[in-house]
Coordinates of C-alpha atoms in Angstrom, one line a residue:
Chain A
D1 CA -41.2 -125.9 -83.2
T2 CA -42.7 -122.5 -82.4
E3 CA -39.6 -120.3 -82.8
V4 CA -39.3 -116.8 -83.8
T5 CA -35.8 -115.4 -83.9
Q6 CA -34.7 -111.8 -83.7
T7 CA -31.4 -110.1 -84.3
P8 CA -29.6 -108.3 -82.8
K9 CA -30.4 -109.0 -79.1
H10 CA -29.2 -105.5 -78.1
L11 CA -28.6 -102.4 -80.1
V12 CA -27.2 -99.0 -79.2
M13 CA -27.5 -96.3 -81.8
G14 CA -27.1 -92.5 -82.1
M15 CA -29.9 -90.3 -83.3
T16 CA -28.2 -89.9 -86.7
N17 CA -27.6 -93.6 -87.3
K18 CA -29.4 -96.0 -89.6
K19 CA -29.9 -99.5 -88.4
S20 CA -32.2 -102.5 -89.0
L21 CA -33.8 -105.1 -86.8
K22 CA -34.4 -108.6 -88.2
C23 CA -37.1 -111.2 -87.5
E24 CA -37.3 -114.7 -88.9
Q25 CA -39.6 -117.6 -88.6
H26 CA -39.8 -120.9 -90.4
M27 CA -43.2 -122.1 -89.2
G28 CA -45.0 -121.2 -92.4
H29 CA -46.8 -118.4 -90.6
R30 CA -48.2 -115.8 -93.0
A31 CA -48.9 -112.9 -90.5
M32 CA -46.0 -111.1 -88.9
Y33 CA -46.0 -108.3 -86.4
W34 CA -43.8 -105.6 -84.9
Y35 CA -44.5 -104.4 -81.3
K36 CA -42.8 -101.8 -79.2
Q37 CA -42.7 -102.4 -75.4
K38 CA -41.7 -99.8 -72.8
A39 CA -40.8 -100.8 -69.3
K40 CA -43.8 -101.8 -67.1
K41 CA -46.2 -101.4 -70.1
P42 CA -47.8 -104.0 -72.4
P43 CA -46.6 -104.5 -75.9
E44 CA -47.9 -101.8 -78.3
L45 CA -48.7 -102.8 -81.9
M46 CA -46.7 -101.0 -84.6
F47 CA -47.2 -102.9 -87.9
V48 CA -48.9 -106.0 -89.2
Y49 CA -47.9 -107.9 -92.4
S50 CA -50.3 -110.4 -93.8
Y51 CA -49.2 -112.5 -96.8
E52 CA -46.2 -110.2 -97.2
K53 CA -48.4 -107.1 -97.5
L54 CA -48.6 -104.3 -94.9
S55 CA -52.1 -104.6 -93.5
I56 CA -51.9 -102.4 -90.4
N57 CA -49.8 -99.4 -89.6
E58 CA -50.7 -98.0 -86.2
S59 CA -49.8 -94.5 -87.1
V60 CA -46.1 -95.1 -86.5
P61 CA -43.7 -92.3 -87.2
S62 CA -41.9 -92.6 -90.6
R63 CA -38.5 -93.0 -88.9
F64 CA -39.6 -96.6 -88.5
S65 CA -39.9 -98.4 -91.8
P66 CA -41.0 -102.0 -92.0
E67 CA -40.2 -104.4 -94.8
C68 CA -41.3 -108.0 -95.5
P69 CA -38.9 -109.4 -98.2
N70 CA -40.5 -112.9 -98.0
S71 CA -42.9 -115.0 -96.0
S72 CA -40.2 -115.9 -93.4
L73 CA -38.5 -112.6 -92.9
L74 CA -39.5 -109.3 -91.4
N75 CA -37.3 -106.2 -91.0
L76 CA -37.7 -102.9 -89.2
H77 CA -35.5 -100.2 -90.6
L78 CA -34.6 -97.4 -88.1
H79 CA -33.5 -93.9 -89.0
A80 CA -33.1 -90.7 -87.1
L81 CA -34.6 -92.2 -83.9
Q82 CA -35.2 -90.2 -80.7
P83 CA -34.2 -91.2 -77.2
E84 CA -37.8 -91.9 -76.4
D85 CA -37.8 -94.7 -79.0
S86 CA -35.6 -96.7 -76.6
A87 CA -37.6 -99.8 -75.9
L88 CA -37.9 -103.6 -76.4
Y89 CA -38.9 -104.3 -79.9
L90 CA -40.8 -107.6 -80.3
C91 CA -41.6 -109.5 -83.4
A92 CA -44.5 -112.0 -83.5
S93 CA -46.0 -114.3 -86.0
R94 CA -49.1 -116.5 -86.4
I95 CA -50.5 -118.8 -89.1
A96 CA -53.1 -116.2 -90.4
G97 CA -56.0 -118.7 -90.8
T98 CA -58.4 -117.8 -88.0
V99 CA -58.7 -115.3 -85.1
Q100 CA -58.2 -118.2 -82.7
E101 CA -54.5 -118.6 -83.5
T102 CA -51.8 -117.8 -81.1
Q103 CA -49.2 -115.1 -81.8
Y104 CA -45.8 -116.4 -81.0
F105 CA -43.2 -113.8 -79.9
G106 CA -39.5 -113.6 -80.6
P107 CA -37.0 -112.8 -77.8
G108 CA -37.0 -109.2 -78.7
T109 CA -34.3 -106.6 -79.5
R110 CA -33.4 -104.2 -76.7
L111 CA -32.8 -100.8 -78.3
L112 CA -31.1 -97.8 -76.7
V113 CA -31.0 -94.5 -78.6
L114 CA -28.5 -92.1 -77.4
Chain B
Q1 CA -64.5 -98.8 -71.4
K2 CA -61.0 -100.0 -72.3
E3 CA -61.0 -103.0 -74.6
V4 CA -59.1 -105.3 -72.1
E5 CA -58.9 -104.4 -68.5
Q6 CA -56.8 -106.1 -65.8
N7 CA -56.6 -105.5 -62.0
S8 CA -53.7 -103.2 -61.5
G9 CA -52.0 -105.3 -58.9
P10 CA -49.3 -106.2 -57.8
L11 CA -50.5 -109.6 -56.5
S12 CA -48.6 -111.4 -53.8
V13 CA -49.4 -115.0 -52.8
P14 CA -47.5 -117.5 -50.6
E15 CA -45.9 -120.5 -52.2
G16 CA -48.4 -123.3 -52.7
A17 CA -51.4 -121.0 -52.8
I18 CA -53.8 -120.4 -55.7
A19 CA -53.2 -117.2 -57.6
S20 CA -56.3 -115.7 -59.3
L21 CA -55.8 -113.3 -62.2
N22 CA -58.8 -111.5 -63.7
C23 CA -59.5 -109.6 -66.9
T24 CA -62.6 -108.0 -68.4
Y25 CA -63.1 -107.1 -72.0
S26 CA -65.3 -105.1 -74.4
D27 CA -67.4 -106.3 -77.3
R28 CA -64.6 -105.4 -79.8
V29 CA -62.2 -108.1 -78.4
S30 CA -64.6 -110.9 -77.9
Q31 CA -63.3 -113.6 -80.2
S32 CA -60.3 -115.3 -78.5
F33 CA -58.4 -114.8 -75.3
F34 CA -54.8 -115.5 -74.3
W35 CA -52.8 -115.3 -71.2
Y36 CA -49.1 -114.6 -71.6
R37 CA -46.4 -114.7 -69.0
Q38 CA -43.5 -112.3 -69.2
Y39 CA -40.4 -112.4 -67.0
S40 CA -38.5 -109.2 -66.5
G41 CA -36.4 -108.4 -69.6
K42 CA -37.9 -111.3 -71.6
S43 CA -40.6 -111.6 -74.2
P44 CA -44.2 -112.7 -73.6
E45 CA -44.7 -116.5 -73.5
L46 CA -48.1 -118.1 -74.1
I47 CA -49.5 -119.8 -71.0
M48 CA -53.1 -120.5 -72.1
S49 CA -55.6 -119.7 -74.8
I50 CA -59.4 -120.0 -74.5
Y51 CA -62.1 -119.4 -77.1
S52 CA -65.3 -121.1 -75.6
N53 CA -67.3 -120.5 -72.4
G54 CA -66.1 -122.6 -69.5
D55 CA -62.8 -123.8 -68.1
K56 CA -59.7 -125.0 -69.8
E57 CA -57.0 -126.8 -67.7
D58 CA -53.4 -127.4 -68.5
G59 CA -51.3 -128.7 -65.6
R60 CA -51.4 -126.1 -62.8
F61 CA -53.1 -123.5 -64.9
T62 CA -56.9 -123.1 -65.5
A63 CA -58.3 -120.5 -67.8
Q64 CA -62.0 -119.5 -67.4
L65 CA -64.1 -117.7 -69.9
N66 CA -67.6 -116.2 -69.2
K67 CA -68.8 -114.5 -72.3
A68 CA -72.1 -113.3 -70.7
S69 CA -70.1 -111.4 -68.1
Q70 CA -67.2 -110.6 -70.5
Y71 CA -64.8 -112.0 -68.0
V72 CA -61.7 -114.2 -68.4
S73 CA -59.5 -115.4 -65.6
L74 CA -56.4 -117.5 -65.0
L75 CA -55.9 -119.6 -61.9
I76 CA -52.5 -120.9 -61.0
R77 CA -52.6 -123.7 -58.5
D78 CA -49.8 -124.6 -56.2
S79 CA -48.0 -121.4 -57.0
Q80 CA -44.2 -121.5 -57.2
P81 CA -41.6 -118.8 -56.9
S82 CA -40.8 -119.5 -60.5
D83 CA -44.4 -118.3 -61.4
S84 CA -43.4 -114.7 -60.3
A85 CA -43.7 -112.7 -63.4
T86 CA -46.0 -110.2 -65.2
Y87 CA -49.1 -111.8 -66.6
L88 CA -50.7 -110.2 -69.7
C89 CA -54.3 -110.9 -70.7
A90 CA -55.0 -110.3 -74.4
G91 CA -58.0 -110.7 -76.7
T92 CA -58.6 -110.6 -80.4
G93 CA -61.5 -109.2 -82.3
A94 CA -62.7 -109.7 -85.9
N95 CA -59.6 -108.1 -87.3
S96 CA -57.3 -110.6 -85.5
K97 CA -55.5 -107.7 -83.8
L98 CA -54.3 -108.7 -80.4
T99 CA -55.2 -106.2 -77.7
F100 CA -53.4 -106.4 -74.3
G101 CA -54.4 -105.5 -70.9
K102 CA -51.8 -103.5 -68.9
G103 CA -50.6 -106.6 -67.1
I104 CA -50.4 -107.7 -63.5
T105 CA -47.3 -108.5 -61.6
L106 CA -47.5 -111.7 -59.5
S107 CA -45.0 -112.4 -56.7
V108 CA -45.0 -115.8 -55.1
R109 CA -43.4 -115.7 -51.6
P110 CA -41.3 -118.7 -50.6

């Protein structure tokens, strides 16, 4: 089973709201990723967690705050977002053994910031 | 040179034809290569992965890797309307970071 789940599927929030996106996998993968995807663009890497430690932050604004409470769960906390942050947010995971491993993507959360 | 480059497209083929999708890459993403399919509004889904020079076949899909030319391609035989989607080429380097091309939209005409 190669399933990554994400909740919620859709989210509408105002610029003063605080919300969180959740990602979960039970495949024993130890690397988890957050991507942002705008329409007609490829996914853009935001954060990488490896063995529950933040290993890559692609210079993402601090209004996005990732958290990895355990090896199965990844959160993205959102605060004071801007309308241009509206996008599809994708979570992905992989085993974290070799560079040949596939990243498996979750279904995404469609975020609209008003 | 961008790390992963794909033809801009879009690509349109008739049903039953072979669709050929191409991608070139730089030295920094030379470890492993992946083709993902993405339907509109959905997340990327892995179609093929390839690590070694040569061809790899899976059903109607064949991935080809030529490391000397830094070229990777995806052939879709007997194209079906359900193959209409955006195809993303991606590669990983030594840091395991996945780098995507900009994607190409394929349309299969019935």
